[in-house]
Amino acid sequence: MELMVAKDYQEMSLLAAEVIAKQVKKKPDSVLGLATGSTPLGMYGKLLDMVNNENVSFKNVTTFNLDEYVGLALQHAQSYHTYMMEHFFSKIDIDLSNTHIPYCESKFINEIEVCNKACAEYDDLIEHLGGIDLQILGIGSNGHIGFNEPATSLETGTHIVSLTEETRIANARFFSSFDEVPTHAITMGVGTILKSKEILLLANGSNKAEVIANMFSGRVDTFLPASLLQVHPNVTVIIDKEAASKLENKYQTNGHI
Ligand code: F6R
């Protein structure tokens, strides 16, 4: 894994946006895997600047988001559909019919085969379009990627997941109360993520320092889903200094781990 330690959140966001811009310039019909959450907000902001000032175009790009809550209407203020529209899709020249976010209505949570079909179709579509060229990831403080939560075994394909209490507490900041945080989500599986040709993981802030240090422990552990990225041949991790603060000294600067 390549590690880049940025001096702050702004620099991390710029470096990440540059990786995406480079990919899209090299291959205008790139397939991108996208993440939501606080971490990539700055990156989307920098990309908007590049679209407006540097001729970066998403006209022929296709996107697949990592995940979505189950139990929120698409138009809900905290749905990842709303997030992507507000922060990115509505502001760039992308064809909205080429943007994909996994979805399963909560009424189907008890008819799991309906959700399972939606999950399988999501993976099939990614495959049909040639696979993801560049997947962007954030990381949960418990090591989740997408909503692949720590567990004794992890599912490979897109699937429905119960969110851990830790994740629901972490995400409660976006809702008016903890009880409003959905209990389930639909997420790409670790297999879906690992099939991407290139992966870019971002993390910032001291609350991610411990999980980043654990992720680089050299061990692969399903209780730390992000550690599975160590088996992928093309992963870049861009973090700010605070998120790097618990790494061994020799890793506190850019390099190969
Ligand atoms: C979001 C996602 C999650 C987040 C993670 C970190 O699409 O897949 O894995 O990347 O929960 O969230 P933030 O960035 O809010 O700390």
Short mmCIF file of C-alpha atoms and ligand atoms in Angstrom, two decimals:
data_model
loop_
_atom_site.label_atom_id
_atom_site.label_comp_id
_atom_site.label_asym_id
_atom_site.label_seq_id
_atom_site.Cartn_x
_atom_site.Cartn_y
_atom_site.Cartn_z
CA MET A 1 0.00 0.00 0.00
CA GLU A 2 1.22 3.48 -0.79
CA LEU A 3 0.87 5.90 2.09
CA MET A 4 0.67 9.67 1.70
CA VAL A 5 0.55 11.82 4.81
CA ALA A 6 -0.93 15.24 4.09
CA LYS A 7 -0.31 18.19 6.38
CA ASP A 8 -4.01 18.75 6.94
CA TYR A 9 -7.55 17.96 5.74
CA GLN A 10 -7.36 20.49 2.88
CA GLU A 11 -4.20 18.94 1.49
CA MET A 12 -5.61 15.41 1.87
CA SER A 13 -8.72 16.50 -0.03
CA LEU A 14 -6.69 18.11 -2.81
CA LEU A 15 -4.41 15.09 -3.23
CA ALA A 16 -7.45 12.80 -3.43
CA ALA A 17 -9.22 15.05 -5.96
CA GLU A 18 -6.04 15.06 -8.06
CA VAL A 19 -6.02 11.24 -8.16
CA ILE A 20 -9.62 11.23 -9.44
CA ALA A 21 -9.01 14.05 -11.94
CA LYS A 22 -5.99 12.19 -13.31
CA GLN A 23 -8.03 9.00 -13.68
CA VAL A 24 -10.87 10.79 -15.48
CA LYS A 25 -8.46 12.63 -17.81
CA LYS A 26 -6.66 9.39 -18.63
CA LYS A 27 -9.93 7.48 -19.21
CA PRO A 28 -12.93 9.80 -19.75
CA ASP A 29 -15.38 6.87 -19.47
CA SER A 30 -13.94 5.71 -16.15
CA VAL A 31 -16.04 3.73 -13.70
CA LEU A 32 -15.61 5.28 -10.26
CA GLY A 33 -16.61 3.85 -6.90
CA LEU A 34 -17.67 6.64 -4.54
CA ALA A 35 -18.04 7.06 -0.79
CA THR A 36 -20.09 9.39 1.40
CA GLY A 37 -19.52 10.54 4.99
CA SER A 38 -17.56 13.51 6.35
CA THR A 39 -14.17 12.46 5.04
CA PRO A 40 -14.65 12.92 1.26
CA LEU A 41 -16.62 16.19 1.50
CA GLY A 42 -13.47 18.26 0.98
CA MET A 43 -12.44 16.04 -1.93
CA TYR A 44 -15.79 16.61 -3.66
CA GLY A 45 -15.34 20.35 -3.08
CA LYS A 46 -11.89 20.32 -4.71
CA LEU A 47 -13.26 18.28 -7.62
CA LEU A 48 -15.97 20.88 -8.17
CA ASP A 49 -13.24 23.55 -8.42
CA MET A 50 -11.45 21.39 -11.00
CA VAL A 51 -14.66 20.88 -13.01
CA ASN A 52 -15.25 24.65 -13.00
CA ASN A 53 -11.70 25.84 -13.59
CA GLU A 54 -9.60 23.07 -15.07
CA ASN A 55 -11.74 21.37 -17.71
CA VAL A 56 -12.18 18.18 -15.72
CA SER A 57 -15.30 16.51 -17.09
CA PHE A 58 -17.50 13.71 -15.74
CA LYS A 59 -19.66 13.65 -18.88
CA ASN A 60 -18.80 10.05 -19.75
CA VAL A 61 -18.04 8.79 -16.25
CA THR A 62 -20.11 6.10 -14.53
CA THR A 63 -20.27 5.95 -10.73
CA PHE A 64 -21.22 3.31 -8.19
CA ASN A 65 -21.64 4.32 -4.57
CA LEU A 66 -20.52 2.01 -1.83
CA ASP A 67 -23.62 1.99 0.28
CA GLU A 68 -26.95 3.40 1.40
CA TYR A 69 -29.12 3.13 4.47
CA VAL A 70 -32.11 0.82 4.38
CA GLY A 71 -35.15 2.54 5.85
CA LEU A 72 -34.70 6.08 4.60
CA ALA A 73 -36.63 7.43 1.64
CA LEU A 74 -34.36 8.44 -1.24
CA GLN A 75 -35.25 12.10 -0.62
CA HIS A 76 -34.51 11.91 3.14
CA ALA A 77 -32.00 14.59 4.11
CA GLN A 78 -29.57 11.93 5.40
CA SER A 79 -29.89 9.43 2.57
CA TYR A 80 -26.72 8.93 0.58
CA HIS A 81 -28.74 9.67 -2.55
CA THR A 82 -29.39 13.17 -1.16
CA TYR A 83 -25.76 13.52 -0.07
CA MET A 84 -24.42 12.68 -3.54
CA MET A 85 -26.88 14.98 -5.30
CA GLU A 86 -26.21 17.88 -2.93
CA HIS A 87 -22.47 17.66 -2.74
CA PHE A 88 -21.52 16.42 -6.17
CA PHE A 89 -23.83 15.08 -8.86
CA SER A 90 -26.07 18.15 -9.22
CA LYS A 91 -22.99 20.37 -9.60
CA ILE A 92 -21.05 18.49 -12.27
CA ASP A 93 -21.70 17.52 -15.89
CA ILE A 94 -22.34 13.84 -15.14
CA ASP A 95 -25.25 12.05 -16.82
CA LEU A 96 -27.41 11.14 -13.80
CA SER A 97 -28.47 7.90 -15.48
CA ASN A 98 -24.83 6.82 -15.13
CA THR A 99 -24.82 7.28 -11.36
CA HIS A 100 -25.69 4.24 -9.27
CA ILE A 101 -26.34 3.94 -5.56
CA PRO A 102 -27.44 0.59 -4.11
CA TYR A 103 -30.97 0.66 -2.78
CA CYS A 104 -33.49 -1.60 -1.15
CA GLU A 105 -36.73 -0.36 0.35
CA SER A 106 -37.12 -1.13 4.05
CA LYS A 107 -40.44 -2.86 3.45
CA PHE A 108 -38.43 -5.58 1.75
CA ILE A 109 -36.13 -6.17 4.70
CA ASN A 110 -38.44 -9.02 5.71
CA GLU A 111 -38.54 -10.31 2.15
CA ILE A 112 -34.80 -10.60 1.97
CA GLU A 113 -34.82 -12.28 -1.44
CA VAL A 114 -36.04 -8.98 -3.00
CA CYS A 115 -33.08 -7.14 -1.47
CA ASN A 116 -30.72 -9.96 -2.37
CA LYS A 117 -31.82 -9.67 -5.99
CA ALA A 118 -31.12 -5.91 -5.96
CA CYS A 119 -27.68 -6.64 -4.47
CA ALA A 120 -26.81 -9.25 -7.11
CA GLU A 121 -27.97 -6.91 -9.88
CA TYR A 122 -25.72 -4.17 -8.51
CA ASP A 123 -22.65 -6.41 -8.68
CA ASP A 124 -23.66 -7.68 -12.12
CA LEU A 125 -23.95 -4.15 -13.46
CA ILE A 126 -20.50 -3.22 -12.13
CA GLU A 127 -19.07 -6.30 -13.79
CA HIS A 128 -20.99 -5.69 -17.02
CA LEU A 129 -19.49 -2.18 -17.24
CA GLY A 130 -15.96 -3.55 -16.94
CA GLY A 131 -15.45 -3.21 -13.19
CA ILE A 132 -14.51 -0.23 -11.04
CA ASP A 133 -11.38 1.60 -12.19
CA LEU A 134 -10.91 3.61 -9.01
CA GLN A 135 -12.73 3.05 -5.72
CA ILE A 136 -12.76 5.79 -3.06
CA LEU A 137 -13.10 4.64 0.55
CA GLY A 138 -13.39 6.22 3.95
CA ILE A 139 -12.87 4.13 7.08
CA GLY A 140 -15.02 3.74 10.18
CA SER A 141 -13.31 4.05 13.56
CA ASN A 142 -14.13 0.33 14.00
CA GLY A 143 -12.35 -0.48 10.72
CA HIS A 144 -15.40 -0.81 8.51
CA ILE A 145 -15.15 -0.07 4.80
CA GLY A 146 -18.44 0.60 3.08
CA PHE A 147 -20.71 -0.80 5.77
CA ASN A 148 -18.75 -4.04 6.08
CA GLU A 149 -18.73 -4.21 9.85
CA PRO A 150 -16.23 -6.21 11.94
CA ALA A 151 -17.36 -9.85 12.10
CA THR A 152 -16.09 -13.43 12.14
CA SER A 153 -16.84 -13.71 8.44
CA LEU A 154 -17.42 -11.08 5.80
CA GLU A 155 -19.66 -11.28 2.76
CA THR A 156 -18.00 -10.81 -0.58
CA GLY A 157 -20.81 -9.38 -2.70
CA THR A 158 -23.17 -6.45 -2.21
CA HIS A 159 -25.47 -7.35 0.66
CA ILE A 160 -27.76 -6.15 3.44
CA VAL A 161 -26.06 -5.59 6.78
CA SER A 162 -27.12 -4.79 10.34
CA LEU A 163 -25.24 -1.74 11.53
CA THR A 164 -23.23 -2.07 14.73
CA GLU A 165 -24.11 0.14 17.66
CA GLU A 166 -20.68 1.81 17.29
CA THR A 167 -21.46 2.82 13.70
CA ARG A 168 -24.97 3.98 14.58
CA ILE A 169 -23.55 6.11 17.43
CA ALA A 170 -20.88 7.54 15.09
CA ASN A 171 -23.53 8.44 12.51
CA ALA A 172 -26.07 9.77 15.04
CA ARG A 173 -24.45 13.20 14.62
CA PHE A 174 -26.32 13.51 11.32
CA PHE A 175 -29.73 12.68 12.82
CA SER A 176 -31.80 14.38 15.51
CA SER A 177 -31.61 11.32 17.75
CA PHE A 178 -29.83 7.95 17.94
CA ASP A 179 -33.15 6.13 17.45
CA GLU A 180 -33.55 7.74 14.04
CA VAL A 181 -30.33 6.18 12.76
CA PRO A 182 -31.31 3.24 10.54
CA THR A 183 -30.46 -0.22 11.83
CA HIS A 184 -29.67 -1.66 8.39
CA ALA A 185 -27.79 -0.70 5.27
CA ILE A 186 -27.02 -2.07 1.84
CA THR A 187 -23.33 -2.15 1.04
CA MET A 188 -20.84 -3.40 -1.52
CA GLY A 189 -19.11 -6.42 -0.06
CA VAL A 190 -15.37 -6.69 0.51
CA GLY A 191 -15.16 -8.82 -2.64
CA THR A 192 -16.88 -6.10 -4.68
CA ILE A 193 -14.43 -3.55 -3.25
CA LEU A 194 -11.35 -5.71 -3.73
CA LYS A 195 -12.23 -6.34 -7.39
CA SER A 196 -11.64 -2.62 -8.08
CA LYS A 197 -8.54 -2.01 -10.16
CA GLU A 198 -7.32 0.75 -7.88
CA ILE A 199 -8.39 1.80 -4.38
CA LEU A 200 -7.92 5.13 -2.63
CA LEU A 201 -8.66 5.22 1.10
CA LEU A 202 -8.90 8.53 2.93
CA ALA A 203 -8.88 9.28 6.64
CA ASN A 204 -8.49 12.41 8.70
CA GLY A 205 -8.59 13.41 12.33
CA SER A 206 -7.29 11.94 15.56
CA ASN A 207 -10.38 9.73 15.98
CA LYS A 208 -9.07 7.67 13.03
CA ALA A 209 -5.47 7.42 14.31
CA GLU A 210 -5.95 4.14 16.15
CA VAL A 211 -7.77 2.35 13.35
CA ILE A 212 -5.18 3.53 10.81
CA ALA A 213 -2.37 2.18 13.00
CA ASN A 214 -4.21 -1.15 13.33
CA MET A 215 -4.89 -1.31 9.61
CA PHE A 216 -1.15 -1.23 8.93
CA SER A 217 -0.44 -3.91 11.53
CA GLY A 218 0.54 -6.40 8.81
CA ARG A 219 -2.26 -8.81 9.77
CA VAL A 220 -5.47 -9.47 7.89
CA ASP A 221 -8.39 -9.72 10.27
CA THR A 222 -12.12 -9.78 9.48
CA PHE A 223 -12.64 -7.90 12.75
CA LEU A 224 -10.83 -5.05 11.02
CA PRO A 225 -12.34 -5.12 7.53
CA ALA A 226 -9.98 -2.41 6.21
CA SER A 227 -7.01 -4.70 6.93
CA LEU A 228 -8.16 -6.83 3.97
CA LEU A 229 -6.98 -4.05 1.68
CA GLN A 230 -3.43 -5.23 2.42
CA VAL A 231 -3.95 -8.08 -0.05
CA HIS A 232 -4.89 -5.71 -2.91
CA PRO A 233 -2.00 -4.79 -5.25
CA ASN A 234 -2.97 -1.17 -5.91
CA VAL A 235 -4.07 0.71 -2.80
CA THR A 236 -3.16 4.27 -1.91
CA VAL A 237 -3.95 5.61 1.55
CA ILE A 238 -4.04 9.39 1.96
CA ILE A 239 -4.40 10.60 5.53
CA ASP A 240 -3.74 13.79 7.41
CA LYS A 241 -1.14 14.14 10.15
CA GLU A 242 -3.65 13.58 12.93
CA ALA A 243 -4.82 10.27 11.47
CA ALA A 244 -1.14 9.28 11.06
CA SER A 245 -0.24 10.15 14.64
CA LYS A 246 -0.36 6.58 16.02
CA LEU A 247 1.59 5.01 13.15
CA GLU A 248 5.12 3.91 13.91
CA ASN A 249 7.55 6.80 13.32
CA LYS A 250 8.96 5.27 10.16
CA TYR A 251 5.48 5.43 8.57
CA GLN A 252 4.70 9.00 9.53
CA THR A 253 5.79 10.26 6.12
CA ASN A 254 4.98 9.17 2.58
CA GLY A 255 6.11 5.72 1.54
CA HIS A 256 5.33 2.12 0.81
CA ILE A 257 3.98 -0.10 3.56
C1 F6R B 1 -19.63 5.89 3.45
C2 F6R B 1 -18.98 4.68 3.93
C3 F6R B 1 -18.44 4.58 5.29
C4 F6R B 1 -17.62 5.81 5.70
C5 F6R B 1 -17.08 5.65 7.12
C6 F6R B 1 -16.34 6.89 7.57
O1 F6R B 1 -20.09 5.71 2.12
O2 F6R B 1 -18.92 3.73 3.21
O3 F6R B 1 -17.63 3.44 5.38
O4 F6R B 1 -16.58 5.98 4.80
O5 F6R B 1 -18.12 5.39 8.00
O6 F6R B 1 -17.26 7.93 7.70
P1 F6R B 1 -16.77 9.43 7.96
O7 F6R B 1 -16.09 9.85 6.71
O8 F6R B 1 -18.06 10.19 8.16
O9 F6R B 1 -15.88 9.39 9.14
#
